[in-house]
Each structure stands twice: as structure tokens, then as C-alpha cells.
PDB file of C-alpha atoms and ligand atoms in Angstrom:
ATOM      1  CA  UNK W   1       0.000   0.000   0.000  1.00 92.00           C
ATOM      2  CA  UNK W   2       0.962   3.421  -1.272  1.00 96.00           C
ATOM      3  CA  UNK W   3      -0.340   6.571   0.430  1.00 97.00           C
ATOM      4  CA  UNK W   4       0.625  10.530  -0.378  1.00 97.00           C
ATOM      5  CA  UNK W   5      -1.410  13.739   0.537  1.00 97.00           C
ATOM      6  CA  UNK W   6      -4.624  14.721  -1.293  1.00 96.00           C
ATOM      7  CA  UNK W   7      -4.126  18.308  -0.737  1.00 92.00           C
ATOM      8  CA  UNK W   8      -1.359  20.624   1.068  1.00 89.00           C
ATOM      9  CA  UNK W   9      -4.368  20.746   3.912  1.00 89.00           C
ATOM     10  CA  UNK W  10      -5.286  17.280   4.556  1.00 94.00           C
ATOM     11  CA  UNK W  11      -6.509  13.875   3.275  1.00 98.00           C
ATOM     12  CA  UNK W  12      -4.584  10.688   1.756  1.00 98.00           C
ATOM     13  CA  UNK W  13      -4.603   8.934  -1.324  1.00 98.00           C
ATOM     14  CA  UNK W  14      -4.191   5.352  -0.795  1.00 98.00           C
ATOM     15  CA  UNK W  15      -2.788   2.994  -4.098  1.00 98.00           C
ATOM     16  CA  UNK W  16      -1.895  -0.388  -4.808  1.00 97.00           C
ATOM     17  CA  UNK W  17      -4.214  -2.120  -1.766  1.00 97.00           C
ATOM     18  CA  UNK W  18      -7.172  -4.136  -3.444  1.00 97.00           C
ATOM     19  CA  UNK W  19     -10.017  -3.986  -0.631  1.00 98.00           C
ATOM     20  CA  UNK W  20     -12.162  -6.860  -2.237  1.00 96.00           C
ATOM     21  CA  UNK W  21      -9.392  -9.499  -1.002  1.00 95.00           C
ATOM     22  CA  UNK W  22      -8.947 -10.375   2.553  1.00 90.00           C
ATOM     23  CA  UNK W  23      -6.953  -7.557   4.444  1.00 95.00           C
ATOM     24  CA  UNK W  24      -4.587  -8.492   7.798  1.00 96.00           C
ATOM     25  CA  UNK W  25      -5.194  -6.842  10.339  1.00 97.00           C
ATOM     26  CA  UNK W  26      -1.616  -4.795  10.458  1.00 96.00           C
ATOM     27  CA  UNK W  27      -2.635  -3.532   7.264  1.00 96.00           C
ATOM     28  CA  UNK W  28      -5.939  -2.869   8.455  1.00 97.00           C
ATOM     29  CA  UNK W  29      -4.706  -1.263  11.404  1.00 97.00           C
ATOM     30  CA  UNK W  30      -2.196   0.963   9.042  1.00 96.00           C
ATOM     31  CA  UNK W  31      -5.150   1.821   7.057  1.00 97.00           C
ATOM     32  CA  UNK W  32      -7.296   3.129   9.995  1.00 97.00           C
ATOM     33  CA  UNK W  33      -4.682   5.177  11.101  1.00 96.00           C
ATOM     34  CA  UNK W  34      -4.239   6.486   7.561  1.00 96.00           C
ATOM     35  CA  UNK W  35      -7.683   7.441   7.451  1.00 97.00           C
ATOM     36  CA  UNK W  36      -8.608   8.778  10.750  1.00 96.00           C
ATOM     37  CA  UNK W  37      -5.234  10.884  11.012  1.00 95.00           C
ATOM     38  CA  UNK W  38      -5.980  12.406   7.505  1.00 96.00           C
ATOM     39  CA  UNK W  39      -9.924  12.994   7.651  1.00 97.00           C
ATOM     40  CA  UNK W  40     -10.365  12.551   4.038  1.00 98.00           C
ATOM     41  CA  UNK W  41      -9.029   9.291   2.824  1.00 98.00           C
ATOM     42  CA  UNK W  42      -9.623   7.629  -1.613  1.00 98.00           C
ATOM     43  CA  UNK W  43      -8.760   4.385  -1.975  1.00 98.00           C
ATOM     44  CA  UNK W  44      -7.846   4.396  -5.819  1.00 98.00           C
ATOM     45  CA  UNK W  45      -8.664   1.766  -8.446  1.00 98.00           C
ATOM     46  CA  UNK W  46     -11.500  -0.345  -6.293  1.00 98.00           C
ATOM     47  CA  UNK W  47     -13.666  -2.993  -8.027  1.00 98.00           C
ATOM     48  CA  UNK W  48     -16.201  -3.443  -5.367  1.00 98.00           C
ATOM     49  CA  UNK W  49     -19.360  -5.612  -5.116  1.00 98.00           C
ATOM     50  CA  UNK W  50     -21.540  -4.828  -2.187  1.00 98.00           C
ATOM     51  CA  UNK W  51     -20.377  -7.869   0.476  1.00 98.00           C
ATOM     52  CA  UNK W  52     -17.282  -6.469  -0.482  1.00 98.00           C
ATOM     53  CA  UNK W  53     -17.710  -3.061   0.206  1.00 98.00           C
ATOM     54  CA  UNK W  54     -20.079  -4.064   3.310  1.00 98.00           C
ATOM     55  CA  UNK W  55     -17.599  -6.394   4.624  1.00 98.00           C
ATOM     56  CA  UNK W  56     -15.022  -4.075   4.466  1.00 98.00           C
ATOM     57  CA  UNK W  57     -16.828  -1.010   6.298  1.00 98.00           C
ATOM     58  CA  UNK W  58     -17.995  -3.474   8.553  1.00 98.00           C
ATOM     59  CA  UNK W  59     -14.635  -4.227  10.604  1.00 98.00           C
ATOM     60  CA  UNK W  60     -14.783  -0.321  11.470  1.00 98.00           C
ATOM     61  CA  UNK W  61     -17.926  -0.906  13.663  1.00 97.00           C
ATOM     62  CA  UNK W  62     -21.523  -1.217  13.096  1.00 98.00           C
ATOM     63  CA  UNK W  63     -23.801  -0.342   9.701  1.00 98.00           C
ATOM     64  CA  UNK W  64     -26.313   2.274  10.190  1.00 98.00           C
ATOM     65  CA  UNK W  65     -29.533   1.618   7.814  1.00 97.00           C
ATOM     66  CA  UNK W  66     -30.334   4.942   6.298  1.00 96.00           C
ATOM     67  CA  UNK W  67     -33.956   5.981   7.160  1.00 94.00           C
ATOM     68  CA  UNK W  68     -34.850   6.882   3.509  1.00 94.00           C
ATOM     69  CA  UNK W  69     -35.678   3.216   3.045  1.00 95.00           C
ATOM     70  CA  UNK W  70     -36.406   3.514  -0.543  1.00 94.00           C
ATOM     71  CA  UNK W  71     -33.077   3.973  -1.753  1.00 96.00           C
ATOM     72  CA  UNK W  72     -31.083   1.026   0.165  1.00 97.00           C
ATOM     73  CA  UNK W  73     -30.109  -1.544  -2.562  1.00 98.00           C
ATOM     74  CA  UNK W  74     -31.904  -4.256  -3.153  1.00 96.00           C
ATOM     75  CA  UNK W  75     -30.916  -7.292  -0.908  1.00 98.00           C
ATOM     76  CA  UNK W  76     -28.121  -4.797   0.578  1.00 98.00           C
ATOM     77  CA  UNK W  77     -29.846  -2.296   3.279  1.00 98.00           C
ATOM     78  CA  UNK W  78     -26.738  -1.340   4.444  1.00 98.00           C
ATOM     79  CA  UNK W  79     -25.759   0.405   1.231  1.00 98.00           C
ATOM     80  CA  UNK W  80     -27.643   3.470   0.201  1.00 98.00           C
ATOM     81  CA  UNK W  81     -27.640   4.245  -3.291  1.00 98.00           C
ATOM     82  CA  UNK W  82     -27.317   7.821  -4.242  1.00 97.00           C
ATOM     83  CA  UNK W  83     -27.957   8.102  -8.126  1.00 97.00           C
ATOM     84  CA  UNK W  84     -30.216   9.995 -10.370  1.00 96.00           C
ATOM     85  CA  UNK W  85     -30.784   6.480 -12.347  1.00 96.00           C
ATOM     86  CA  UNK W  86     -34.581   5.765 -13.204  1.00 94.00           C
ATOM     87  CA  UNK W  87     -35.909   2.050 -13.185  1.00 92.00           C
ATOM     88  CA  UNK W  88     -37.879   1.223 -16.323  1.00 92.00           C
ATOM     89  CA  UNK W  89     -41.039   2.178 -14.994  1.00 92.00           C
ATOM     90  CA  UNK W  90     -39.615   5.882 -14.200  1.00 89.00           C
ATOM     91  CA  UNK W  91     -38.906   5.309  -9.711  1.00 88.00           C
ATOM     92  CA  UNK W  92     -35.496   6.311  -8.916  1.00 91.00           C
ATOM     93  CA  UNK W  93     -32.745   4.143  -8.334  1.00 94.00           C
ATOM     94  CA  UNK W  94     -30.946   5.832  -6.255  1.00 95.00           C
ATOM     95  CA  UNK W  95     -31.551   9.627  -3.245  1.00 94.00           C
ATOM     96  CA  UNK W  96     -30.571  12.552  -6.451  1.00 91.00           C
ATOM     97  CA  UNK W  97     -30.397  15.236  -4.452  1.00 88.00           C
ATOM     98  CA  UNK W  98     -28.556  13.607  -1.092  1.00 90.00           C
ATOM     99  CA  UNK W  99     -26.095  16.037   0.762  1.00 94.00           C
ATOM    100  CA  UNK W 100     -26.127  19.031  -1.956  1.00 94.00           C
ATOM    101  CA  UNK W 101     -25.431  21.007   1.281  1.00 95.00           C
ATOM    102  CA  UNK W 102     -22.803  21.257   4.307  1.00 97.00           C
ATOM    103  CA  UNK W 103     -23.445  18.391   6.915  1.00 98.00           C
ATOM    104  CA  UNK W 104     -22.016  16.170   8.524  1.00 98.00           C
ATOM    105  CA  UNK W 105     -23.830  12.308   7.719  1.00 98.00           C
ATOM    106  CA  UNK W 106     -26.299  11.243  10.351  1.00 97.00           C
ATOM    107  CA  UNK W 107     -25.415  14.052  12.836  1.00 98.00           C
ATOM    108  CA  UNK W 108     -29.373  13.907  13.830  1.00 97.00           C
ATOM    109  CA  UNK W 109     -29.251  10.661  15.308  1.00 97.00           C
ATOM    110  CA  UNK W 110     -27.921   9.414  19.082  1.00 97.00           C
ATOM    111  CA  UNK W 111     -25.243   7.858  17.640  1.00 97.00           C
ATOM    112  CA  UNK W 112     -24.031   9.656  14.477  1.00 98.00           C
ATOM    113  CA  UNK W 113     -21.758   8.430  12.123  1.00 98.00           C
ATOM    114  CA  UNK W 114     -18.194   7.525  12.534  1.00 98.00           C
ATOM    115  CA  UNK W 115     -17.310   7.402   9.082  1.00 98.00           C
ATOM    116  CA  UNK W 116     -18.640   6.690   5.501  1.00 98.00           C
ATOM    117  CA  UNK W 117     -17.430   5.310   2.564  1.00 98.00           C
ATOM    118  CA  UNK W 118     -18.773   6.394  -1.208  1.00 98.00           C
ATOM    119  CA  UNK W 119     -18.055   3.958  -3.650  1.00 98.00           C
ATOM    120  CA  UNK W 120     -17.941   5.817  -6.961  1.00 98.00           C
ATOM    121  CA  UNK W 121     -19.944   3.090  -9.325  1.00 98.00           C
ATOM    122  CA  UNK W 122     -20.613   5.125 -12.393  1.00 97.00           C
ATOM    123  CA  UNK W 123     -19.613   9.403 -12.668  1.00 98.00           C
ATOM    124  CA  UNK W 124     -20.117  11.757 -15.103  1.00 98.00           C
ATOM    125  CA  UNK W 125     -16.968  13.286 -17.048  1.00 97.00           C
ATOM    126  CA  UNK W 126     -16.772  16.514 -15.163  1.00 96.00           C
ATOM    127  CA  UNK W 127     -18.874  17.837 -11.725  1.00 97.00           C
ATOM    128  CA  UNK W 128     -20.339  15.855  -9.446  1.00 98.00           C
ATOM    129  CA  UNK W 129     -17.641  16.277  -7.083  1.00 98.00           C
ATOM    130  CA  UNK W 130     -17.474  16.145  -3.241  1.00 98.00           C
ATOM    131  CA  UNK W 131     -15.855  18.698  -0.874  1.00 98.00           C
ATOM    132  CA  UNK W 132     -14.715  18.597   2.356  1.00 98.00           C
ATOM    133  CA  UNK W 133     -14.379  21.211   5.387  1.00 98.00           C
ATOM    134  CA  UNK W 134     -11.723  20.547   8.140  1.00 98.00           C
ATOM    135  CA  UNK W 135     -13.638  20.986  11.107  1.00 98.00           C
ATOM    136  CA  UNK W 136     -10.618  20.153  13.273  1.00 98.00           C
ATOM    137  CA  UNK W 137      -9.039  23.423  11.544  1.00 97.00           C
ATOM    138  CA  UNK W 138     -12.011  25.137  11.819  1.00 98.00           C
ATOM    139  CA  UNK W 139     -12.097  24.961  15.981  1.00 98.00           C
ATOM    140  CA  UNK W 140      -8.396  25.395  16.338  1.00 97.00           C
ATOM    141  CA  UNK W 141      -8.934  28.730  14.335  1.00 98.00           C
ATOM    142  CA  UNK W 142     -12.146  30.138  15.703  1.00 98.00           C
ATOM    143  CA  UNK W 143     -11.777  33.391  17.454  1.00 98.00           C
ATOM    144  CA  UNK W 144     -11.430  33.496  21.262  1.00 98.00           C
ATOM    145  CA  UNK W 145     -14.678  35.384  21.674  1.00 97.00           C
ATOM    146  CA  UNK W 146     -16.692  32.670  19.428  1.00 98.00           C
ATOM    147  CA  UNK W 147     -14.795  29.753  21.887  1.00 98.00           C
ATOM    148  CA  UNK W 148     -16.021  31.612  24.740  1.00 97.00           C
ATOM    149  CA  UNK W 149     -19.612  31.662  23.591  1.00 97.00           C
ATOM    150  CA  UNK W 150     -19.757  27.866  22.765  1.00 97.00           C
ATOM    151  CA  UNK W 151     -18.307  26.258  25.777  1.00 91.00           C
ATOM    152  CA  UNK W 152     -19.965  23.802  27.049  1.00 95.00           C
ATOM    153  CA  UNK W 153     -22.832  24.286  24.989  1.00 98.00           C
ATOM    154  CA  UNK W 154     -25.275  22.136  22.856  1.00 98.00           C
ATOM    155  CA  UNK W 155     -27.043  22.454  19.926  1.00 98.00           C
ATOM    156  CA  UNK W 156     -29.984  20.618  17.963  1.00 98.00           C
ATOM    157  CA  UNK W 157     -29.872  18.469  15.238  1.00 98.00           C
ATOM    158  CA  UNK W 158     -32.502  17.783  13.175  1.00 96.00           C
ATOM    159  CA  UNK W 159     -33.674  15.513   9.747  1.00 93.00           C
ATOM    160  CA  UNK W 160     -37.136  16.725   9.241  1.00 90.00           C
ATOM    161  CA  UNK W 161     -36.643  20.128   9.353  1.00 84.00           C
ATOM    162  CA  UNK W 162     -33.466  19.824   6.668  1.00 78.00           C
ATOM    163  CA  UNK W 163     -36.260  17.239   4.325  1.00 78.00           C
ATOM    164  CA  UNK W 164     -38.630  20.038   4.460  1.00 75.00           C
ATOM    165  CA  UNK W 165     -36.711  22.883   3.425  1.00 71.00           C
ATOM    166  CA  UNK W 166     -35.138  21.004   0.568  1.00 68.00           C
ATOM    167  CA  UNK W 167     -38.886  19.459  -0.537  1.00 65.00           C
ATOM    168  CA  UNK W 168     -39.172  23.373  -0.872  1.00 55.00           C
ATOM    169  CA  UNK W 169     -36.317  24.579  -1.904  1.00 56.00           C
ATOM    170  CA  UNK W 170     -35.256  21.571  -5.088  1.00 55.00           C
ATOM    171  CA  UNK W 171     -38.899  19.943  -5.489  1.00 54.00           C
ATOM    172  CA  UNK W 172     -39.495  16.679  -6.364  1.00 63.00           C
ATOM    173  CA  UNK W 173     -38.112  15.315  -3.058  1.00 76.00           C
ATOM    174  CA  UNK W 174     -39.918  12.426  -1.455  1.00 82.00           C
ATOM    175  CA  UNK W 175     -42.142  13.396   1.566  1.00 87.00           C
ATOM    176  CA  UNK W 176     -41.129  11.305   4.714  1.00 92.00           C
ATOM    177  CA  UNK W 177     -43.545   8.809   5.474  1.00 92.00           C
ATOM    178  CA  UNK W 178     -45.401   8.087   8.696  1.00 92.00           C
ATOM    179  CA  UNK W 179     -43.168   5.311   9.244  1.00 93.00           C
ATOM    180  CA  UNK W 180     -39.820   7.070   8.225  1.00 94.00           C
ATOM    181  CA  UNK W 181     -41.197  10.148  10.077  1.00 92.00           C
ATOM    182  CA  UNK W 182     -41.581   7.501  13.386  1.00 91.00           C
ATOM    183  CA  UNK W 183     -37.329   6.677  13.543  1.00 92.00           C
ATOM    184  CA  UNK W 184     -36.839  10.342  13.710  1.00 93.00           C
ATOM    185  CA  UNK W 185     -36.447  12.554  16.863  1.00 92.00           C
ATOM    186  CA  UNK W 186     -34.240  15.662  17.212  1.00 93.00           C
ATOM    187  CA  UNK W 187     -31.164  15.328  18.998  1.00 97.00           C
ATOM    188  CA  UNK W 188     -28.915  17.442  20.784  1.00 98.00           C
ATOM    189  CA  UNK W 189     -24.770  16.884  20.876  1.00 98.00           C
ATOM    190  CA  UNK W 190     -22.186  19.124  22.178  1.00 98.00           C
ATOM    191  CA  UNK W 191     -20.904  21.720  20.025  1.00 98.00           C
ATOM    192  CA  UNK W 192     -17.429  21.178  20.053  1.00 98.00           C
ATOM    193  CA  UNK W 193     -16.292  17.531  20.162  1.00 98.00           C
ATOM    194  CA  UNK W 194     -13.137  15.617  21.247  1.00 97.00           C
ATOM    195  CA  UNK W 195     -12.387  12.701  18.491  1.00 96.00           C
ATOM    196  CA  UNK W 196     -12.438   9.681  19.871  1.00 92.00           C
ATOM    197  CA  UNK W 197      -8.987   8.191  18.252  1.00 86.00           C
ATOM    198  CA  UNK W 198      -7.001  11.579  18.440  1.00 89.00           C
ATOM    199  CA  UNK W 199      -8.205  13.686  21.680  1.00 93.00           C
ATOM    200  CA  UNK W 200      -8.017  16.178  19.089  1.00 95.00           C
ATOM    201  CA  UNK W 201     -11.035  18.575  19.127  1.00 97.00           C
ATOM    202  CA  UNK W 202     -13.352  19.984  16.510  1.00 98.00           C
ATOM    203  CA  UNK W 203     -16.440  22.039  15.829  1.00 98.00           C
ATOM    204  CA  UNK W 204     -19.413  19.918  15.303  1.00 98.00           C
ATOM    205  CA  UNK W 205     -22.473  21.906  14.178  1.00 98.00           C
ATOM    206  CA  UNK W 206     -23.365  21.426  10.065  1.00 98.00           C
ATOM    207  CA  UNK W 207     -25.561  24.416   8.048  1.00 97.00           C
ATOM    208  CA  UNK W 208     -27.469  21.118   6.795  1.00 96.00           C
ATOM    209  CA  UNK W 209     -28.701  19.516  10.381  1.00 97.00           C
ATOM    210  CA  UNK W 210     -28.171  21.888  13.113  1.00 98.00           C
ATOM    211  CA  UNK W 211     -30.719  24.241  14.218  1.00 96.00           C
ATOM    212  CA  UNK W 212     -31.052  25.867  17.517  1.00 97.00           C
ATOM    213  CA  UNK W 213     -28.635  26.289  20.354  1.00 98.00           C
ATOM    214  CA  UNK W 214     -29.671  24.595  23.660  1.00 98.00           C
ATOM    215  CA  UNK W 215     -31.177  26.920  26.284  1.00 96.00           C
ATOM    216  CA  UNK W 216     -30.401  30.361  23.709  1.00 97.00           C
ATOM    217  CA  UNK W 217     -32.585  32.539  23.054  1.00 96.00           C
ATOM    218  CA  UNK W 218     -33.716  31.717  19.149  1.00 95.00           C
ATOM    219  CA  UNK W 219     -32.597  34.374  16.989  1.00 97.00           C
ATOM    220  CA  UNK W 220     -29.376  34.699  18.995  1.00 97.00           C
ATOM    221  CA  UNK W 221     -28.764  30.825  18.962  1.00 97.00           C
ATOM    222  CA  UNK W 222     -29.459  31.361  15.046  1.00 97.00           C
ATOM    223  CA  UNK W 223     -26.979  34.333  14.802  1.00 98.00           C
ATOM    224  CA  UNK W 224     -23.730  32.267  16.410  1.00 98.00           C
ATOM    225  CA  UNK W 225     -24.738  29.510  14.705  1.00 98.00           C
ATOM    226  CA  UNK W 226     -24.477  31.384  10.885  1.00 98.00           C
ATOM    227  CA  UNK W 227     -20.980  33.160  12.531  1.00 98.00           C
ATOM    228  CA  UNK W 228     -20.048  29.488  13.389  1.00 98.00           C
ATOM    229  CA  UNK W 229     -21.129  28.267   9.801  1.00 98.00           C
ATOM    230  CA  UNK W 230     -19.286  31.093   8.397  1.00 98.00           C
ATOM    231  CA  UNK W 231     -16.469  30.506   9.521  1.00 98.00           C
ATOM    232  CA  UNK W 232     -16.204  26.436   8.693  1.00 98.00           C
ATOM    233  CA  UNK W 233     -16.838  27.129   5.517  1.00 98.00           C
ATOM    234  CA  UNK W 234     -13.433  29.434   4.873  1.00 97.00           C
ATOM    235  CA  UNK W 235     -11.986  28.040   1.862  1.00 97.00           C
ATOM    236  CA  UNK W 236      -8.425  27.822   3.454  1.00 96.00           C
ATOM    237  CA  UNK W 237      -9.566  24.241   4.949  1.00 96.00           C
ATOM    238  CA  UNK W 238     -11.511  23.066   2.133  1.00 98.00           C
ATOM    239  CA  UNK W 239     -10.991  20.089  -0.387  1.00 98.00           C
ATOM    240  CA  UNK W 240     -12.454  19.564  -3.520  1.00 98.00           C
ATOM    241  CA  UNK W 241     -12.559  15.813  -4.681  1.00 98.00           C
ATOM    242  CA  UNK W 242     -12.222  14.939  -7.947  1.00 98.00           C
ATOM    243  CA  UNK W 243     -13.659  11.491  -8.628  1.00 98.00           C
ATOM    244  CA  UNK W 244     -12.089   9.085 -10.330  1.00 97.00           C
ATOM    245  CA  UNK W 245     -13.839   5.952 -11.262  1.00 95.00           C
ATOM    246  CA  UNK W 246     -13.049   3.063  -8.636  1.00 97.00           C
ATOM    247  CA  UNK W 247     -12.293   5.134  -6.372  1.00 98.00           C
ATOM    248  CA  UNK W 248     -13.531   4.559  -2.475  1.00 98.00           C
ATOM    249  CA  UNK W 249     -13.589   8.204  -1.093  1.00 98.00           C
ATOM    250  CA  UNK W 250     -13.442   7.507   3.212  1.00 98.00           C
ATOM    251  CA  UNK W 251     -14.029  10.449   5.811  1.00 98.00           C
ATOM    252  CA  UNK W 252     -14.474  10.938   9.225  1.00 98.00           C
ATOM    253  CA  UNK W 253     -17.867  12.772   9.704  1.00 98.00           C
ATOM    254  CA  UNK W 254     -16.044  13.858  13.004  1.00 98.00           C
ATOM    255  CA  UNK W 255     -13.673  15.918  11.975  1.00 98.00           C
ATOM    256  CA  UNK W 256     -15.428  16.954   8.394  1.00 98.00           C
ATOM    257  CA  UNK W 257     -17.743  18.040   7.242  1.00 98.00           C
ATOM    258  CA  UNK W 258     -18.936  17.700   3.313  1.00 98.00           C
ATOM    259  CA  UNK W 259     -21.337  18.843   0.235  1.00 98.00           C
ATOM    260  CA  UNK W 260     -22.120  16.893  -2.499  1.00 98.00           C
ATOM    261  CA  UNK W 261     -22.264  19.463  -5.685  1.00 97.00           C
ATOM    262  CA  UNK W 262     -24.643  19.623  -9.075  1.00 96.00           C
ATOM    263  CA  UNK W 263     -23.461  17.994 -12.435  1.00 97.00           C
ATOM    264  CA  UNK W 264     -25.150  17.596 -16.181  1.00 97.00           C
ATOM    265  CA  UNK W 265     -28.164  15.217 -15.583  1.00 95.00           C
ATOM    266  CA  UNK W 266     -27.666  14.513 -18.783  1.00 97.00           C
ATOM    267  CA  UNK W 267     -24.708  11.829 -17.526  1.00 98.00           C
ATOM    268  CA  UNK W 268     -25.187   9.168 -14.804  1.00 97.00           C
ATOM    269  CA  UNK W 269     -23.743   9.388 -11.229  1.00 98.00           C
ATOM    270  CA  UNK W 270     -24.199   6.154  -9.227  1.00 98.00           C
ATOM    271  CA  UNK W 271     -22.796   5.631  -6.101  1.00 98.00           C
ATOM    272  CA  UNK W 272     -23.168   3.142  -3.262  1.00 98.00           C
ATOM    273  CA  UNK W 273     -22.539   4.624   0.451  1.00 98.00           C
ATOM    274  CA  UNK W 274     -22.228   2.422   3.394  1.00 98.00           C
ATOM    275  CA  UNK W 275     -22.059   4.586   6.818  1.00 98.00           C
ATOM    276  CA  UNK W 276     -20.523   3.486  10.153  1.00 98.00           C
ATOM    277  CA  UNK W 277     -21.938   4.275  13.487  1.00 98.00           C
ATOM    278  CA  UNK W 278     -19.853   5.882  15.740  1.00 97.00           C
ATOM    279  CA  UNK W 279     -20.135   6.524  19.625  1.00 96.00           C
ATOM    280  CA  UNK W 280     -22.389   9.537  21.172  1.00 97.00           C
ATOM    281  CA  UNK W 281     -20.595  12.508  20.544  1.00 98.00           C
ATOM    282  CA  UNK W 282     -18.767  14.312  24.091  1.00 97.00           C
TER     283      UNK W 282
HETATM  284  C1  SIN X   1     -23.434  12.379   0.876  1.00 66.73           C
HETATM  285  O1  SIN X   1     -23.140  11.255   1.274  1.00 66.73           O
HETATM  286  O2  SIN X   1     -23.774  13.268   1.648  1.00 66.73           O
HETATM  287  C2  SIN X   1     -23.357  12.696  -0.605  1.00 66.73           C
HETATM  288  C3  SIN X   1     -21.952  12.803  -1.056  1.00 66.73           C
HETATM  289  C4  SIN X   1     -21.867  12.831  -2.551  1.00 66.73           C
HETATM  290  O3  SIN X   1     -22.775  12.369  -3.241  1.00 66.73           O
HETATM  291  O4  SIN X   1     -20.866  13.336  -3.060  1.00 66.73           O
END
């Protein structure tokens, strides 16, 4: 296995590892590291069938089924396609307009995600790309008064209210149903967490899922929150990926935070994403 930097910022591109064939565990453990120390990691060159690419994101912990049941694969609910395929009879294959925003995956559940892992099936020649925020970056450079005003504080993370404004705002999206609506509560999880593998600390609040700040007053909890989205967003920690077909783009929804952006629906994207549950934030 080959690694080098993605950007001068951060991520790693990984080369000449084939994930489909059984994987030691010192090379797993290498890979890990690679990963979680970077934030952003591709694997390049990937021929991946779903037990493969299950299997694989399985021996970082457990699956979490997305909620928007009609878009798991077929036979596979622990991959969610995100595609703007049709089937024959005109459904979609796959959630079109998934993540066209800044969030961090699963951040309105108990136990958010750890990491995911986008296997790039089918892309189009040029956009469709993914970019990432350092939000690791983004803490360590916050201002001293904006620290002050966060510590120890909460805030609220929420699906439904995200679904709604982009059934609005895009059309066409799916209303949740009764069922879907049932799985979903709003959550609350510190604002600033310490990662798990690194003690290291970053900002955890997404312009996608986060709402209100816990016990704040509405339209000031609103106010920090845009200065804190503002702020995560500077360019100076950003990375653009570039897909490449094969390739298995890994990040830590910890320390990141990502945005999916628009390409020519005239060409087919098709991706598979399996997501791994991580611990309740602190
Ligand atoms: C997502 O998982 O949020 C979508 C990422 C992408 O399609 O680039």
C-alpha cells in the first residue's frame, strides 16, 4: 500500500491495496490510522461488489440503515444508493439530491456516524464532485470570543426540518412517510467535540442539520450559529474531490464536514454509500 497527501491541507490517497481481497489486520490497522489521522481518505482503483464493500466497512464498527428506506439496494440495506438512475417504470434508483449542502452524515441521530465510505460506481466526465471542510481546523482557528460563547454548549440536530426545506427549496423530493417520520427525533450533541482516536477537538455543528442552540434565546442561537457556519466554511480548509472511477472516497464525519455538488443530468452518477456508526458525541 501506497499513500501521499490529497491536498497541502489534509486527506490521503491510498494505491496499490485491493479492498475486495482479505486484508490483515496490520494492514488494516495501518489503514485506519491512515484514514482517521488524515480525515479525508480515496482508496484508488477499487472494483467493489456490495459484500465487499459491506464487509469491508464493517470491521470499522456497526452499519447504520439509512432511514430513507427507498433507496437502500436491493438485498443490501446497508448500502444506500445515491444516483439519479430511473428504473424502467420511471422510480429512482438511487436519493438525487442527497447532501447538496454542508453536513455532517447522520449528525441527527444518538449515535451519528463515525465514518462513511462512497463507492464511486458510475460518474459523469466533469462535476459531481465532493468537498470537504476541516472541522478540526475550523475549531483550532475560531476566534477566542466565538470559543467563549460555545463552551460547554449544545445544539440541535434535526432531519425533518433539513427534508422540508429542501422538498421546498429543489422539489421533487420524497415526503417522509409516517413510518420514516416515526425513527426520527431531534437530537442534541455538544458543540465542540473531542475525536475519539485523536483527543483532538473539533467544531461539530453542520448548516445542513443543526438548528437551535440549547437553552439560547432563538434568533441569537441562530446568529452564532451562521458566525459558526461562516467561519467552517473558509476556503483555506476546504478540499475539492475529484472522482475518479473506482475510487472509495473515506471520511471521518467527526472531523469533516462535506457537500455533495450539481453535475449535467444529462450523464449518470451512481454511487453506493455504506455509513458506520460511531459513539455519542462528548
Ligand atoms: C453524501 O453522502 O452526503 C453525498 C456525497 C456525494 O454524493 O458526493
Amino acid at each position: 500500500m501506497k499513500t501521499s497527501p490529497l491536498s497541502e491541507g489534509f486527506g490521503i490517497e491510498v494505491t496499490d491495496i485491493d479492498l475486495s481481497a482479505p486484508l490483515d489486520d496490520a494492514a488494516f490497522g495501518a489503514l485506519r490510522k491512515a484514514w482517521f489521522d488524515s480525515g479525508v481518505m480515496v482508496v484508488r482503483d477499487q472494483a467493489l461488489t456490495p459484500d465487499a464493500q459491506i464487509a469491508f466497512a464493517r470491521r470499522f464498527g456497526d452499519l447504520a440503515i439509512h432511514v430513507m428506506d427507498q433507496f437502500l439496494l436491493p438485498g443490501h440495506p446497508e448500502i444506500l444508493v445515491l444516483s439519479n438512475r430511473k428504473r424502467p417504470d420511471g422510480t429512482p434508483e438511487g436519493f438525487e439530491d442527497a447532501g447538496r449542502y454542508w453536513h455532517s452524515d447522520i449528525s441527527y441521530e444518538e449515535r451519528p456516524a463515525l465514518g462513511s465510505q462512497l463507492y464511486a460506481v458510475e460518474i459523469p466526465p466533469e462535476g459531481g464532485d465532493t468537498m470537504f471542510q476541516d472541522m478540526v481546523r475550523a475549531w483550532e482557528t475560531l476566534p477566542d470570543d466565538l470559543k467563549q460563547r460555545i463552551e460547554g454548549r449544545r445544539a440541535l440536530h434535526s432531519y425533518t426540518r433539513n427534508h422540508k426545506k429542501n422538498e421546498t427549496q429543489e422539489g421533487g423530493r420524497p415526503a417522509i412517510s409516517a413510518a420514516q417520520g416515526a425513527r426520527l427525533t431531534d437530537v442534541v450533541h455538544p458543540i465542540v467535540r473531542t475525536v475519539e482516536d485523536t483527543g483532538r477537538k473539533a467544531l461539530y455543528v453542520n448548516p445542513g442539520f443543526t438548528w437551535a442552540i440549547e437553552g439560547m434565546d432563538e434568533a441569537e442561537g441562530r446568529a452564532l450559529l451562521d458566525a459558526l457556519f461562516a467561519h467552517s466554511r473558509d476556503r483555506a480548509f476546504r478540499y475539492v474531490h475529484k472522482w475518479r472511477p473506482g475510487d472509495l472516497l473515506c471520511w471521518d464525519n467527526r472531523t469533516v464536514m462535506h457537500h455533495a455538488t450539481m453535475y449535467d443530468p444529462a450523464y449518470i452518477r451512481h454511487m453506493h454509500r455504506t455509513t458506520i456508526r460511531g459513539p455519542r458525541p462528548v
